[in-house]
PDB file of C-alpha atoms in Angstrom:
ATOM      1  CA  MET Z   1     -41.210  -1.518  62.185  1.00 34.00           C
ATOM      2  CA  MET Z   2     -40.028   0.514  59.158  1.00 31.00           C
ATOM      3  CA  HIS Z   3     -37.502   2.339  61.344  1.00 37.00           C
ATOM      4  CA  ALA Z   4     -36.132  -1.157  62.508  1.00 36.00           C
ATOM      5  CA  LEU Z   5     -35.954  -2.341  58.939  1.00 32.00           C
ATOM      6  CA  HIS Z   6     -34.208   0.848  57.857  1.00 36.00           C
ATOM      7  CA  LYS Z   7     -31.555   0.259  60.623  1.00 36.00           C
ATOM      8  CA  PHE Z   8     -31.087  -3.334  59.659  1.00 34.00           C
ATOM      9  CA  VAL Z   9     -30.645  -2.471  55.940  1.00 34.00           C
ATOM     10  CA  LEU Z  10     -28.130   0.222  56.885  1.00 38.00           C
ATOM     11  CA  PHE Z  11     -26.075  -1.928  59.162  1.00 37.00           C
ATOM     12  CA  HIS Z  12     -25.686  -4.502  56.381  1.00 38.00           C
ATOM     13  CA  LEU Z  13     -24.900  -1.829  53.853  1.00 40.00           C
ATOM     14  CA  LEU Z  14     -22.156  -0.590  56.277  1.00 41.00           C
ATOM     15  CA  MET Z  15     -20.758  -4.093  56.727  1.00 40.00           C
ATOM     16  CA  TYR Z  16     -20.665  -4.636  52.942  1.00 38.00           C
ATOM     17  CA  LEU Z  17     -18.889  -1.471  52.279  1.00 43.00           C
ATOM     18  CA  GLY Z  18     -16.629  -1.784  55.212  1.00 44.00           C
ATOM     19  CA  LEU Z  19     -17.209   1.945  56.173  1.00 47.00           C
ATOM     20  CA  GLN Z  20     -16.418   1.528  59.891  1.00 41.00           C
ATOM     21  CA  ALA Z  21     -12.789   2.130  59.025  1.00 42.00           C
ATOM     22  CA  LEU Z  22     -11.977   1.871  62.692  1.00 38.00           C
ATOM     23  CA  GLY Z  23      -8.365   1.540  63.476  1.00 35.00           C
ATOM     24  CA  SER Z  24      -7.608   2.989  59.266  1.00 38.00           C
ATOM     25  CA  ASP Z  25      -3.444   2.835  58.599  1.00 42.00           C
ATOM     26  CA  ILE Z  26      -1.420   4.426  56.006  1.00 47.00           C
ATOM     27  CA  ILE Z  27      -0.735   2.762  52.630  1.00 43.00           C
ATOM     28  CA  ASN Z  28       2.730   3.385  50.954  1.00 47.00           C
ATOM     29  CA  GLY Z  29       3.568   5.916  53.570  1.00 53.00           C
ATOM     30  CA  LYS Z  30       6.803   6.420  55.717  1.00 59.00           C
ATOM     31  CA  LYS Z  31       7.625   6.882  59.233  1.00 78.00           C
ATOM     32  CA  VAL Z  32       6.964  10.423  60.670  1.00 82.00           C
ATOM     33  CA  ASN Z  33       9.984  12.300  61.718  1.00 86.00           C
ATOM     34  CA  GLU Z  34      10.050  12.545  65.527  1.00 85.00           C
ATOM     35  CA  LYS Z  35      10.007  16.320  65.524  1.00 90.00           C
ATOM     36  CA  SER Z  36       6.828  16.787  63.288  1.00 93.00           C
ATOM     37  CA  MET Z  37       3.062  16.104  63.526  1.00 95.00           C
ATOM     38  CA  LEU Z  38       3.427  16.458  67.344  1.00 97.00           C
ATOM     39  CA  TYR Z  39      -0.368  17.207  67.479  1.00 98.00           C
ATOM     40  CA  MET Z  40      -1.349  13.518  66.711  1.00 97.00           C
ATOM     41  CA  ALA Z  41      -3.273  11.518  69.220  1.00 98.00           C
ATOM     42  CA  SER Z  42      -3.871   7.787  69.648  1.00 96.00           C
ATOM     43  CA  VAL Z  43      -7.376   7.288  70.801  1.00 97.00           C
ATOM     44  CA  GLN Z  44      -7.664   4.355  72.825  1.00 96.00           C
ATOM     45  CA  ASN Z  45     -10.215   1.881  74.535  1.00 95.00           C
ATOM     46  CA  ASN Z  46     -10.392   0.969  78.217  1.00 95.00           C
ATOM     47  CA  THR Z  47      -7.734  -1.824  77.713  1.00 93.00           C
ATOM     48  CA  GLY Z  48      -5.333   0.781  76.255  1.00 93.00           C
ATOM     49  CA  HIS Z  49      -5.451  -0.364  72.699  1.00 92.00           C
ATOM     50  CA  HIS Z  50      -5.421   2.093  69.776  1.00 93.00           C
ATOM     51  CA  VAL Z  51      -8.674   2.289  68.137  1.00 93.00           C
ATOM     52  CA  CYS Z  52      -8.467   5.473  66.203  1.00 94.00           C
ATOM     53  CA  GLY Z  53      -6.489   8.583  65.436  1.00 95.00           C
ATOM     54  CA  GLY Z  54      -7.143  12.194  66.589  1.00 97.00           C
ATOM     55  CA  PHE Z  55      -5.458  15.455  66.693  1.00 98.00           C
ATOM     56  CA  LEU Z  56      -4.956  18.176  69.484  1.00 98.00           C
ATOM     57  CA  ILE Z  57      -6.626  21.441  68.488  1.00 98.00           C
ATOM     58  CA  ASN Z  58      -6.678  23.154  71.797  1.00 97.00           C
ATOM     59  CA  GLU Z  59      -5.276  22.328  75.440  1.00 97.00           C
ATOM     60  CA  ASN Z  60      -8.579  20.811  76.336  1.00 98.00           C
ATOM     61  CA  PHE Z  61      -9.773  19.045  73.184  1.00 98.00           C
ATOM     62  CA  VAL Z  62      -8.854  16.339  70.529  1.00 98.00           C
ATOM     63  CA  LEU Z  63     -10.832  16.239  67.311  1.00 98.00           C
ATOM     64  CA  THR Z  64     -11.575  12.781  65.747  1.00 98.00           C
ATOM     65  CA  ALA Z  65     -14.284  10.855  63.816  1.00 98.00           C
ATOM     66  CA  ALA Z  66     -17.725  10.404  65.439  1.00 98.00           C
ATOM     67  CA  HIS Z  67     -17.700   6.735  64.363  1.00 97.00           C
ATOM     68  CA  CYS Z  68     -14.762   6.132  66.549  1.00 97.00           C
ATOM     69  CA  GLY Z  69     -17.174   6.440  69.507  1.00 97.00           C
ATOM     70  CA  ASP Z  70     -18.449   2.859  68.465  1.00 96.00           C
ATOM     71  CA  SER Z  71     -15.335   1.489  70.113  1.00 94.00           C
ATOM     72  CA  LYS Z  72     -16.081   3.498  73.324  1.00 96.00           C
ATOM     73  CA  PRO Z  73     -12.747   5.177  73.593  1.00 97.00           C
ATOM     74  CA  THR Z  74     -11.778   6.281  77.182  1.00 97.00           C
ATOM     75  CA  SER Z  75      -8.586   7.978  76.760  1.00 98.00           C
ATOM     76  CA  VAL Z  76      -6.076   9.403  74.306  1.00 98.00           C
ATOM     77  CA  VAL Z  77      -2.306   9.393  74.340  1.00 97.00           C
ATOM     78  CA  LEU Z  78      -0.313  12.362  73.348  1.00 98.00           C
ATOM     79  CA  GLY Z  79       3.451  12.948  72.977  1.00 97.00           C
ATOM     80  CA  THR Z  80       4.720   9.864  71.312  1.00 96.00           C
ATOM     81  CA  HIS Z  81       4.859   8.650  67.619  1.00 95.00           C
ATOM     82  CA  ASP Z  82       5.608   4.993  68.962  1.00 94.00           C
ATOM     83  CA  LEU Z  83       2.735   3.253  70.967  1.00 94.00           C
ATOM     84  CA  ARG Z  84       5.155   1.046  72.434  1.00 93.00           C
ATOM     85  CA  MET Z  85       6.640   3.818  74.374  1.00 93.00           C
ATOM     86  CA  VAL Z  86       3.711   5.196  76.530  1.00 94.00           C
ATOM     87  CA  ASP Z  87       3.656   6.146  80.064  1.00 93.00           C
ATOM     88  CA  ASP Z  88       1.019   7.436  82.435  1.00 92.00           C
ATOM     89  CA  SER Z  89       1.841  11.137  81.864  1.00 93.00           C
ATOM     90  CA  MET Z  90       0.914  10.759  78.194  1.00 96.00           C
ATOM     91  CA  ARG Z  91      -2.552   9.525  78.821  1.00 97.00           C
ATOM     92  CA  TYR Z  92      -5.623  11.715  79.304  1.00 98.00           C
ATOM     93  CA  ARG Z  93      -9.012  10.477  80.170  1.00 98.00           C
ATOM     94  CA  VAL Z  94     -11.737  11.814  77.809  1.00 98.00           C
ATOM     95  CA  THR Z  95     -15.453  12.755  77.607  1.00 97.00           C
ATOM     96  CA  ARG Z  96     -17.016  12.279  74.195  1.00 97.00           C
ATOM     97  CA  CYS Z  97     -18.746  14.894  72.430  1.00 97.00           C
ATOM     98  CA  LYS Z  98     -20.131  13.497  69.099  1.00 98.00           C
ATOM     99  CA  HIS Z  99     -21.762  15.960  66.578  1.00 98.00           C
ATOM    100  CA  PRO Z 100     -25.455  16.029  67.588  1.00 97.00           C
ATOM    101  CA  SER Z 101     -26.540  15.216  64.031  1.00 98.00           C
ATOM    102  CA  TYR Z 102     -24.261  12.080  63.671  1.00 98.00           C
ATOM    103  CA  VAL Z 103     -26.137   8.892  62.780  1.00 97.00           C
ATOM    104  CA  SER Z 104     -23.656   6.898  60.566  1.00 96.00           C
ATOM    105  CA  VAL Z 105     -20.735   7.654  58.347  1.00 94.00           C
ATOM    106  CA  LEU Z 106     -23.087   7.188  55.279  1.00 93.00           C
ATOM    107  CA  LYS Z 107     -25.350  10.012  56.704  1.00 96.00           C
ATOM    108  CA  GLY Z 108     -22.391  12.267  57.345  1.00 98.00           C
ATOM    109  CA  ASP Z 109     -21.532  14.597  60.293  1.00 98.00           C
ATOM    110  CA  ASP Z 110     -18.684  12.025  61.233  1.00 98.00           C
ATOM    111  CA  ILE Z 111     -16.960  14.465  63.544  1.00 98.00           C
ATOM    112  CA  MET Z 112     -16.306  14.349  67.414  1.00 98.00           C
ATOM    113  CA  LEU Z 113     -14.482  16.342  69.959  1.00 98.00           C
ATOM    114  CA  LEU Z 114     -12.965  14.323  72.968  1.00 98.00           C
ATOM    115  CA  LYS Z 115     -12.718  16.614  76.066  1.00 98.00           C
ATOM    116  CA  LEU Z 116      -9.528  15.941  77.946  1.00 98.00           C
ATOM    117  CA  SER Z 117      -9.787  15.293  81.844  1.00 96.00           C
ATOM    118  CA  LYS Z 118      -7.015  17.905  82.272  1.00 96.00           C
ATOM    119  CA  LYS Z 119      -5.240  20.479  80.209  1.00 96.00           C
ATOM    120  CA  ALA Z 120      -2.731  18.995  77.798  1.00 96.00           C
ATOM    121  CA  GLN Z 121       0.780  19.950  78.853  1.00 90.00           C
ATOM    122  CA  LEU Z 122       2.169  21.735  75.642  1.00 94.00           C
ATOM    123  CA  LYS Z 123       5.859  21.141  75.391  1.00 89.00           C
ATOM    124  CA  LYS Z 124       8.598  19.686  73.211  1.00 91.00           C
ATOM    125  CA  ARG Z 125       6.676  16.600  72.363  1.00 94.00           C
ATOM    126  CA  VAL Z 126       3.073  17.908  72.324  1.00 97.00           C
ATOM    127  CA  LYS Z 127       1.871  20.798  70.008  1.00 98.00           C
ATOM    128  CA  LEU Z 128      -1.488  22.045  68.578  1.00 98.00           C
ATOM    129  CA  VAL Z 129      -2.478  21.936  65.022  1.00 98.00           C
ATOM    130  CA  GLN Z 130      -4.435  24.889  63.495  1.00 98.00           C
ATOM    131  CA  LEU Z 131      -7.635  24.362  61.823  1.00 98.00           C
ATOM    132  CA  ILE Z 132      -8.556  25.608  58.373  1.00 97.00           C
ATOM    133  CA  LYS Z 133     -10.151  29.135  58.282  1.00 94.00           C
ATOM    134  CA  ALA Z 134     -13.747  29.563  57.463  1.00 91.00           C
ATOM    135  CA  GLY Z 135     -14.053  30.345  53.636  1.00 87.00           C
ATOM    136  CA  LYS Z 136     -10.570  28.947  52.771  1.00 89.00           C
ATOM    137  CA  LYS Z 137     -10.729  26.931  49.606  1.00 87.00           C
ATOM    138  CA  ILE Z 138      -8.542  23.840  49.109  1.00 94.00           C
ATOM    139  CA  LYS Z 139      -7.310  23.402  45.546  1.00 93.00           C
ATOM    140  CA  GLU Z 140      -7.861  20.220  43.450  1.00 94.00           C
ATOM    141  CA  LYS Z 141      -4.789  18.131  43.204  1.00 92.00           C
ATOM    142  CA  GLU Z 142      -3.210  20.013  46.026  1.00 94.00           C
ATOM    143  CA  LYS Z 143      -0.822  17.723  47.938  1.00 94.00           C
ATOM    144  CA  CYS Z 144      -1.811  17.225  51.456  1.00 96.00           C
ATOM    145  CA  HIS Z 145      -0.810  14.752  54.216  1.00 94.00           C
ATOM    146  CA  VAL Z 146      -2.709  12.037  56.374  1.00 93.00           C
ATOM    147  CA  ALA Z 147      -1.106  10.244  59.341  1.00 91.00           C
ATOM    148  CA  GLY Z 148      -2.081   7.432  61.388  1.00 90.00           C
ATOM    149  CA  TRP Z 149      -1.161   4.057  63.321  1.00 88.00           C
ATOM    150  CA  GLY Z 150      -3.490   1.908  61.228  1.00 69.00           C
ATOM    151  CA  PHE Z 151      -2.960  -1.020  58.981  1.00 63.00           C
ATOM    152  CA  THR Z 152      -0.306  -0.696  56.253  1.00 57.00           C
ATOM    153  CA  LYS Z 153      -2.191  -3.109  53.983  1.00 50.00           C
ATOM    154  CA  THR Z 154      -5.720  -4.491  53.592  1.00 52.00           C
ATOM    155  CA  ARG Z 155      -6.430  -6.960  56.437  1.00 53.00           C
ATOM    156  CA  GLY Z 156      -3.112  -6.157  57.999  1.00 53.00           C
ATOM    157  CA  LYS Z 157      -2.320  -5.018  61.538  1.00 58.00           C
ATOM    158  CA  VAL Z 158      -1.781  -1.840  63.512  1.00 62.00           C
ATOM    159  CA  ASP Z 159       1.616  -0.347  63.081  1.00 64.00           C
ATOM    160  CA  ASN Z 160       3.079   0.840  66.417  1.00 86.00           C
ATOM    161  CA  VAL Z 161       4.972   3.713  64.711  1.00 90.00           C
ATOM    162  CA  LEU Z 162       3.253   6.726  63.260  1.00 93.00           C
ATOM    163  CA  GLN Z 163       3.112   6.696  59.461  1.00 89.00           C
ATOM    164  CA  ASP Z 164       2.572   9.485  57.050  1.00 89.00           C
ATOM    165  CA  VAL Z 165       1.696   9.726  53.270  1.00 88.00           C
ATOM    166  CA  ASP Z 166       0.992  12.559  50.913  1.00 91.00           C
ATOM    167  CA  VAL Z 167      -2.385  12.466  49.008  1.00 93.00           C
ATOM    168  CA  PRO Z 168      -3.890  14.732  46.367  1.00 94.00           C
ATOM    169  CA  ILE Z 169      -7.272  16.473  46.978  1.00 96.00           C
ATOM    170  CA  ILE Z 170      -9.799  15.025  44.416  1.00 96.00           C
ATOM    171  CA  ASN Z 171     -12.460  17.103  42.815  1.00 96.00           C
ATOM    172  CA  LEU Z 172     -15.673  16.624  44.719  1.00 97.00           C
ATOM    173  CA  GLU Z 173     -17.956  16.130  41.718  1.00 96.00           C
ATOM    174  CA  VAL Z 174     -15.437  13.494  40.434  1.00 95.00           C
ATOM    175  CA  CYS Z 175     -15.548  11.766  43.746  1.00 96.00           C
ATOM    176  CA  LYS Z 176     -19.220  11.646  44.009  1.00 97.00           C
ATOM    177  CA  LYS Z 177     -19.532  10.059  40.509  1.00 96.00           C
ATOM    178  CA  GLU Z 178     -16.916   7.410  41.422  1.00 93.00           C
ATOM    179  CA  TRP Z 179     -18.874   6.471  44.616  1.00 94.00           C
ATOM    180  CA  ALA Z 180     -22.348   6.562  42.840  1.00 96.00           C
ATOM    181  CA  GLN Z 181     -21.411   4.141  40.059  1.00 93.00           C
ATOM    182  CA  PRO Z 182     -22.074   0.494  40.296  1.00 91.00           C
ATOM    183  CA  PRO Z 183     -21.228  -1.863  42.048  1.00 86.00           C
ATOM    184  CA  VAL Z 184     -20.674   0.681  44.956  1.00 89.00           C
ATOM    185  CA  GLY Z 185     -23.727   2.766  44.327  1.00 93.00           C
ATOM    186  CA  VAL Z 186     -23.327   5.205  47.412  1.00 94.00           C
ATOM    187  CA  ASN Z 187     -24.385   8.792  47.366  1.00 96.00           C
ATOM    188  CA  LEU Z 188     -21.863  10.635  49.471  1.00 97.00           C
ATOM    189  CA  PRO Z 189     -23.133  12.664  52.405  1.00 97.00           C
ATOM    190  CA  ALA Z 190     -22.755  16.421  52.515  1.00 96.00           C
ATOM    191  CA  ASN Z 191     -19.562  18.163  53.992  1.00 97.00           C
ATOM    192  CA  VAL Z 192     -16.917  15.896  52.893  1.00 98.00           C
ATOM    193  CA  ILE Z 193     -13.556  16.143  51.162  1.00 97.00           C
ATOM    194  CA  CYS Z 194     -12.016  13.506  48.853  1.00 96.00           C
ATOM    195  CA  ALA Z 195      -8.279  12.783  48.640  1.00 94.00           C
ATOM    196  CA  GLY Z 196      -6.110   9.795  47.743  1.00 89.00           C
ATOM    197  CA  GLY Z 197      -7.100   6.300  46.808  1.00 83.00           C
ATOM    198  CA  ASN Z 198      -8.281   7.291  43.256  1.00 79.00           C
ATOM    199  CA  ASP Z 199      -5.568   7.193  40.634  1.00 75.00           C
ATOM    200  CA  THR Z 200      -2.905   6.702  43.396  1.00 68.00           C
ATOM    201  CA  LYS Z 201      -1.497   4.030  45.368  1.00 70.00           C
ATOM    202  CA  LYS Z 202      -1.630   6.095  48.441  1.00 70.00           C
ATOM    203  CA  GLY Z 203      -4.290   6.506  51.178  1.00 74.00           C
ATOM    204  CA  PHE Z 204      -5.568   5.450  54.550  1.00 75.00           C
ATOM    205  CA  CYS Z 205      -6.581   2.160  55.753  1.00 76.00           C
ATOM    206  CA  GLN Z 206      -8.419   0.541  58.746  1.00 65.00           C
ATOM    207  CA  GLY Z 207      -7.027   2.145  61.953  1.00 64.00           C
ATOM    208  CA  ASP Z 208      -6.512   5.743  60.742  1.00 76.00           C
ATOM    209  CA  SER Z 209     -10.029   6.864  61.338  1.00 91.00           C
ATOM    210  CA  GLY Z 210     -10.216  10.093  63.114  1.00 96.00           C
ATOM    211  CA  GLY Z 211      -6.790  11.167  61.946  1.00 95.00           C
ATOM    212  CA  PRO Z 212      -6.224  14.658  60.266  1.00 96.00           C
ATOM    213  CA  LEU Z 213      -5.960  15.483  56.534  1.00 97.00           C
ATOM    214  CA  VAL Z 214      -3.508  18.422  56.751  1.00 97.00           C
ATOM    215  CA  CYS Z 215      -2.933  20.847  53.791  1.00 97.00           C
ATOM    216  CA  ASP Z 216      -0.450  23.652  54.144  1.00 95.00           C
ATOM    217  CA  GLY Z 217       0.008  23.039  57.704  1.00 96.00           C
ATOM    218  CA  LYS Z 218      -3.681  23.363  58.661  1.00 97.00           C
ATOM    219  CA  ALA Z 219      -6.089  20.453  59.518  1.00 98.00           C
ATOM    220  CA  VAL Z 220      -8.781  20.582  56.914  1.00 98.00           C
ATOM    221  CA  GLY Z 221     -10.391  16.979  57.165  1.00 98.00           C
ATOM    222  CA  VAL Z 222     -11.018  14.097  59.511  1.00 98.00           C
ATOM    223  CA  VAL Z 223     -10.449  10.471  58.174  1.00 94.00           C
ATOM    224  CA  SER Z 224     -13.940   8.908  57.781  1.00 95.00           C
ATOM    225  CA  PHE Z 225     -14.251   5.986  55.333  1.00 92.00           C
ATOM    226  CA  ASN Z 226     -12.920   4.079  52.312  1.00 84.00           C
ATOM    227  CA  MET Z 227     -14.514   1.435  50.312  1.00 78.00           C
ATOM    228  CA  ARG Z 228     -15.238  -1.983  51.879  1.00 68.00           C
ATOM    229  CA  GLY Z 229     -12.061  -1.770  54.104  1.00 66.00           C
ATOM    230  CA  ASP Z 230     -10.183  -2.141  50.876  1.00 64.00           C
ATOM    231  CA  CYS Z 231      -6.772  -0.433  51.074  1.00 76.00           C
ATOM    232  CA  ASP Z 232      -5.274  -1.988  47.718  1.00 72.00           C
ATOM    233  CA  TYR Z 233      -5.211   1.350  45.900  1.00 73.00           C
ATOM    234  CA  PRO Z 234      -5.859   2.732  43.469  1.00 64.00           C
ATOM    235  CA  ASN Z 235      -9.711   2.291  43.599  1.00 79.00           C
ATOM    236  CA  ILE Z 236     -12.323   5.016  44.492  1.00 88.00           C
ATOM    237  CA  PRO Z 237     -11.312   8.155  46.589  1.00 91.00           C
ATOM    238  CA  ASN Z 238     -10.863   8.072  50.411  1.00 91.00           C
ATOM    239  CA  VAL Z 239     -13.556  10.361  52.163  1.00 95.00           C
ATOM    240  CA  TYR Z 240     -12.822  12.807  54.807  1.00 96.00           C
ATOM    241  CA  THR Z 241     -15.199  15.016  56.898  1.00 98.00           C
ATOM    242  CA  ASP Z 242     -14.771  18.696  55.965  1.00 98.00           C
ATOM    243  CA  ILE Z 243     -13.764  20.569  59.026  1.00 98.00           C
ATOM    244  CA  SER Z 244     -14.461  23.895  57.518  1.00 97.00           C
ATOM    245  CA  LYS Z 245     -18.207  23.155  57.625  1.00 97.00           C
ATOM    246  CA  TYR Z 246     -18.164  22.598  61.334  1.00 98.00           C
ATOM    247  CA  LEU Z 247     -16.226  25.427  62.619  1.00 98.00           C
ATOM    248  CA  PRO Z 248     -19.097  27.099  64.368  1.00 97.00           C
ATOM    249  CA  TRP Z 249     -19.985  23.843  66.287  1.00 98.00           C
ATOM    250  CA  ILE Z 250     -16.293  23.302  67.173  1.00 98.00           C
ATOM    251  CA  ASN Z 251     -15.708  26.850  68.270  1.00 97.00           C
ATOM    252  CA  LYS Z 252     -18.808  26.844  70.427  1.00 97.00           C
ATOM    253  CA  ILE Z 253     -17.646  23.792  72.431  1.00 97.00           C
ATOM    254  CA  LEU Z 254     -14.089  25.025  72.650  1.00 97.00           C
ATOM    255  CA  LYS Z 255     -15.531  28.191  74.200  1.00 96.00           C
ATOM    256  CA  GLN Z 256     -17.784  26.618  76.770  1.00 95.00           C
ATOM    257  CA  LYS Z 257     -15.236  23.910  77.396  1.00 92.00           C
ATOM    258  CA  LYS Z 258     -17.926  21.223  77.643  1.00 89.00           C
ATOM    259  CA  CYS Z 259     -20.187  19.263  75.273  1.00 86.00           C
TER     260      CYS Z 259
END
């Protein structure tokens, strides 16, 4: 009974905060150059609709957010920045490999690998992105980038053309205090990075979930959640899963080529 009550309370808290962040887009960004960010993936459901972002980290796997699994994605699209220009050769069926400790975005571990049904064909329009190395520190206020096909304003609509925006890294202790104060009152989970949203008009929105936070050419974070689905920045910081904390799990799956 207590377990059921806990789930009920947690569900309604998530609804209040708008932490699902599914389909999160880019606020005050710009269209991505066709020759850059060729690692971006559109994570799609069985009707071929974009539900989340993702990024290609090796020929067999795309990295995304665990909460994107709620939309039951069945495929990813690689090799295009415009979702109106997709053919069958760009689509790969996927098997979902959620982090085994994931329960909800508020509990953390919001990270998932998608195993491709066949090797990605690395070519002119499809490239890999390198992950941050273990022990590498990201500097406060460092300018990083986040990209996606999500909304470009609160309660907007998905943008068919990939958008990108630069966002500054925010001190984690400052971020925790911003999230903990009323009326939000949320204790951030472990293993997260904060960037954008706070003291800036730039950040992600609904539809960008699962996309990468890229600093100095390396993927360092995965888009996880913002506040109540509110993309009218500045407000409180955007939250990303810290990839560096999950490298052993990621590398184990990449090596064995299965969940």
